[in-house]
PDB file of C-alpha atoms in Angstrom:
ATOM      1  CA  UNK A   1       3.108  28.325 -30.706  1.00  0.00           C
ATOM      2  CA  UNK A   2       1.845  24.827 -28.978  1.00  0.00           C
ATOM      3  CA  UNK A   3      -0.825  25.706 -25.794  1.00  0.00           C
ATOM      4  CA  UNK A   4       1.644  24.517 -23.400  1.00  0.00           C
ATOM      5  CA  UNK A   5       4.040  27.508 -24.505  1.00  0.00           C
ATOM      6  CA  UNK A   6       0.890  29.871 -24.369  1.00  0.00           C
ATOM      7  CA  UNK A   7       0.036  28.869 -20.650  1.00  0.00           C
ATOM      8  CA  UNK A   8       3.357  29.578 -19.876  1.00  0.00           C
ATOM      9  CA  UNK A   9       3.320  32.640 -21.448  1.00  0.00           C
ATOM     10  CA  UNK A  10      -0.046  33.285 -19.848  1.00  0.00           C
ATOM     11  CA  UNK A  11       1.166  32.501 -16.203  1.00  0.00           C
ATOM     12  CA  UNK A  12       3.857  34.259 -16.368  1.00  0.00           C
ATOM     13  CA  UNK A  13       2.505  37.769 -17.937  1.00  0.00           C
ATOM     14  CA  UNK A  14       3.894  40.673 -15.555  1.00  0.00           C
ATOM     15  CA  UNK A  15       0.432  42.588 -16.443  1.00  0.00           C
ATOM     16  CA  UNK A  16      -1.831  39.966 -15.879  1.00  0.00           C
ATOM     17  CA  UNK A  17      -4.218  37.403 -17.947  1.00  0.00           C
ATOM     18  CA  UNK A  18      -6.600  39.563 -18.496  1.00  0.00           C
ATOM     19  CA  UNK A  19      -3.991  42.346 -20.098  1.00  0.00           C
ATOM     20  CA  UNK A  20      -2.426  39.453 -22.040  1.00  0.00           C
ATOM     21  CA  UNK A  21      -5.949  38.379 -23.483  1.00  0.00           C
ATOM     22  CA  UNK A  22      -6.553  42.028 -24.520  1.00  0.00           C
ATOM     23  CA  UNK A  23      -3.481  41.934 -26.412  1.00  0.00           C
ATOM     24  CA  UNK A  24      -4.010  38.792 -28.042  1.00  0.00           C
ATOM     25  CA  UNK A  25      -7.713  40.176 -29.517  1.00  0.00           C
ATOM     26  CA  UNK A  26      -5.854  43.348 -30.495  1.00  0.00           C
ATOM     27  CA  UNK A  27      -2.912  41.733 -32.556  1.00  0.00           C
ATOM     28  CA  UNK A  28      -5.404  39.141 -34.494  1.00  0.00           C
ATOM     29  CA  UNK A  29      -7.601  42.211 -35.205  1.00  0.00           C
ATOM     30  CA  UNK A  30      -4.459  44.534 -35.811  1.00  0.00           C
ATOM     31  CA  UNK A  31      -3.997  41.460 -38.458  1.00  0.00           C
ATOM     32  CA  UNK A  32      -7.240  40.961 -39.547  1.00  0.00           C
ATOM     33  CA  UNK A  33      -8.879  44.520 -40.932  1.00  0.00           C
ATOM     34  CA  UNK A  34      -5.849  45.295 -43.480  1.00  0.00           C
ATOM     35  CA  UNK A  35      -7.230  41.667 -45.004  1.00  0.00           C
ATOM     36  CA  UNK A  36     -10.406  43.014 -44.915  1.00  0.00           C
ATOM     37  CA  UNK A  37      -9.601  45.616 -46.824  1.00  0.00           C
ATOM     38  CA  UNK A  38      -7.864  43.979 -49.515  1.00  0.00           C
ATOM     39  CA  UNK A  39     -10.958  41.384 -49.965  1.00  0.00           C
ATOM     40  CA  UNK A  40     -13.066  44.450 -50.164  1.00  0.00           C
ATOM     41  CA  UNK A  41     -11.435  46.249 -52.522  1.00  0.00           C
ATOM     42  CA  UNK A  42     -10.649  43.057 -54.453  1.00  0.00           C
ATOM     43  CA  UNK A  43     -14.700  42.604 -54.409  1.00  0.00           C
ATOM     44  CA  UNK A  44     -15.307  46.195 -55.570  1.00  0.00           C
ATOM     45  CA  UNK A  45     -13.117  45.969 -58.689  1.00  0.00           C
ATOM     46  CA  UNK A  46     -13.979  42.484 -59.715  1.00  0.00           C
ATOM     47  CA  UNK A  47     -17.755  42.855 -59.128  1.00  0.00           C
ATOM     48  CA  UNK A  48     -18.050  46.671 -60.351  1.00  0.00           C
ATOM     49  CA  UNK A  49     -19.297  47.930 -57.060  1.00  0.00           C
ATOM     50  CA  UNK A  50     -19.434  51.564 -56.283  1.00  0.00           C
ATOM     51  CA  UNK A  51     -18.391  53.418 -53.111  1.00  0.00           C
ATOM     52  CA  UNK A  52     -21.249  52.639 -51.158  1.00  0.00           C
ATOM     53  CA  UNK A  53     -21.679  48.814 -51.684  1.00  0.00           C
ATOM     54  CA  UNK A  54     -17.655  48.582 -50.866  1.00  0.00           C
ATOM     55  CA  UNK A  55     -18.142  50.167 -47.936  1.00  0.00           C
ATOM     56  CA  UNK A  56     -21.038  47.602 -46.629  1.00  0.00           C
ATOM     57  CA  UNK A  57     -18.731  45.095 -47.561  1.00  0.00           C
ATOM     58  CA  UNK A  58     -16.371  46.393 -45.984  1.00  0.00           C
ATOM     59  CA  UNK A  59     -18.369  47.055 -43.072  1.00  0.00           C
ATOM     60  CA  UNK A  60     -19.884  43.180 -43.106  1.00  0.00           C
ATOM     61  CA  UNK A  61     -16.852  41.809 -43.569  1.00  0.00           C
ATOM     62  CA  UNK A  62     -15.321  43.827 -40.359  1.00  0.00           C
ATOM     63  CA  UNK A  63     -18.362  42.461 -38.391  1.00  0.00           C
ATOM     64  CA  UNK A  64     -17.292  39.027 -39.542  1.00  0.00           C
ATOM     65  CA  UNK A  65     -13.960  39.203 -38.865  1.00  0.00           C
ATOM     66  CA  UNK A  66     -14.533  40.962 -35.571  1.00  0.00           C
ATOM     67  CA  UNK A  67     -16.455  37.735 -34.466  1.00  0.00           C
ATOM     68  CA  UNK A  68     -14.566  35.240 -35.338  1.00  0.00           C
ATOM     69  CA  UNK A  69     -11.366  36.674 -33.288  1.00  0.00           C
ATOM     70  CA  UNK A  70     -13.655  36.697 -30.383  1.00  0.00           C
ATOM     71  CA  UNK A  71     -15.165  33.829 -30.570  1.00  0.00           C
ATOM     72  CA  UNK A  72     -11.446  31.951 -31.583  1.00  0.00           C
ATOM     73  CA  UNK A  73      -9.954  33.795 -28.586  1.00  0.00           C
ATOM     74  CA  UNK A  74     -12.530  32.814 -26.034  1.00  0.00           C
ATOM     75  CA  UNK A  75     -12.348  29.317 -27.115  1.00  0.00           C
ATOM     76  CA  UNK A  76      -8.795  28.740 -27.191  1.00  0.00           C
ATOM     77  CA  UNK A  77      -8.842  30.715 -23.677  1.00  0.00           C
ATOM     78  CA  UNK A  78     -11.220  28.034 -22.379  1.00  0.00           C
ATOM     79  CA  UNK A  79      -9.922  24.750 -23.866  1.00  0.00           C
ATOM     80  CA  UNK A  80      -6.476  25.288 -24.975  1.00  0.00           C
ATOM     81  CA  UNK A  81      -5.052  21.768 -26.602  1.00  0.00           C
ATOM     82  CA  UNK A  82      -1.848  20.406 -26.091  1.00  0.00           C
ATOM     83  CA  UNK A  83      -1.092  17.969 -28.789  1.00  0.00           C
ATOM     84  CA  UNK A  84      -0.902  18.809 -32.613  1.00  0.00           C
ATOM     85  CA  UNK A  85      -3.625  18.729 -35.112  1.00  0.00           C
ATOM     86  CA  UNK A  86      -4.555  15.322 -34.623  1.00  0.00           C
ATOM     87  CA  UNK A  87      -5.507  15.679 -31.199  1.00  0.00           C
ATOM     88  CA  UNK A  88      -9.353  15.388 -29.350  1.00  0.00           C
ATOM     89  CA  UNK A  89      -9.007  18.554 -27.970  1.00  0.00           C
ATOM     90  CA  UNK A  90      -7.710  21.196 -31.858  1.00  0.00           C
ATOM     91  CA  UNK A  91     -10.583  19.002 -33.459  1.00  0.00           C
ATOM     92  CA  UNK A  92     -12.923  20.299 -30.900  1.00  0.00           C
ATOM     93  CA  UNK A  93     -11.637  23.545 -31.006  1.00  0.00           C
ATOM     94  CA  UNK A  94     -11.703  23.775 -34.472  1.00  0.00           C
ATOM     95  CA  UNK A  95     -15.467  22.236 -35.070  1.00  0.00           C
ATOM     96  CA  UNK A  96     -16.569  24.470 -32.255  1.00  0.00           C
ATOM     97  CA  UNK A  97     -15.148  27.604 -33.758  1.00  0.00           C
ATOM     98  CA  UNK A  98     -16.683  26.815 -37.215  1.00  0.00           C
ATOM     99  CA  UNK A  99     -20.026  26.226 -36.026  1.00  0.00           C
ATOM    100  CA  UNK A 100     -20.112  29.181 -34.244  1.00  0.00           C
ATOM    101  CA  UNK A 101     -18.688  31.407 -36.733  1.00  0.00           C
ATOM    102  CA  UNK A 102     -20.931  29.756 -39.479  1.00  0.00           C
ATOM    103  CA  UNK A 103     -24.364  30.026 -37.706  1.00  0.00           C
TER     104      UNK A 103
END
């Protein structure tokens, strides 16, 4: 979906921007743990870790994941871009988002 669609979308949310942000953060998370999962269990059997060490993995990689849908939610939120991936604004986004997430 192009950020013109998502304003829309945004503006014209019966419940609200805020409600509509909520949502957002829940669906990428409701997406992101079940990969978590798999790349933990995928760990555990290819490194030979035992319950314990999965489950800090696990745990880690929830943390990780956690903060990167926040952080690519707020940004997005603050400077959506309206052109494709060549434009000023996605190659901002996207260098902003990686920094962030990296460091």
């Amino acid at each position: 979906m192009d950020s013109q669609n998502q304003l829309w979308i945004v503006k014209s949310s019966p419940n609200g921007i805020e409600r509509y942000v909520k949502a957002r953060i829940a669906e990428s998370l409701l997406f992101g743990f079940p990969m978590t999962i798999i790349v933990s269990i995928m760990i555990q059997f290819a490194v030979g870790l035992d319950l314990a060490e999965s489950l800090v993995i696990l745990f880690s990689t929830s943390l990780a994941m956690i903060g990167a849908v926040l952080v690519s939610t707020g940004n997005t939120t603050y400077n959506p871009y309206y052109d494709d991936t060549q434009s000023k604004s996605f190659k901002d986004n996207t260098g902003i988002m990686m920094s962030i997430i990296m460091f």
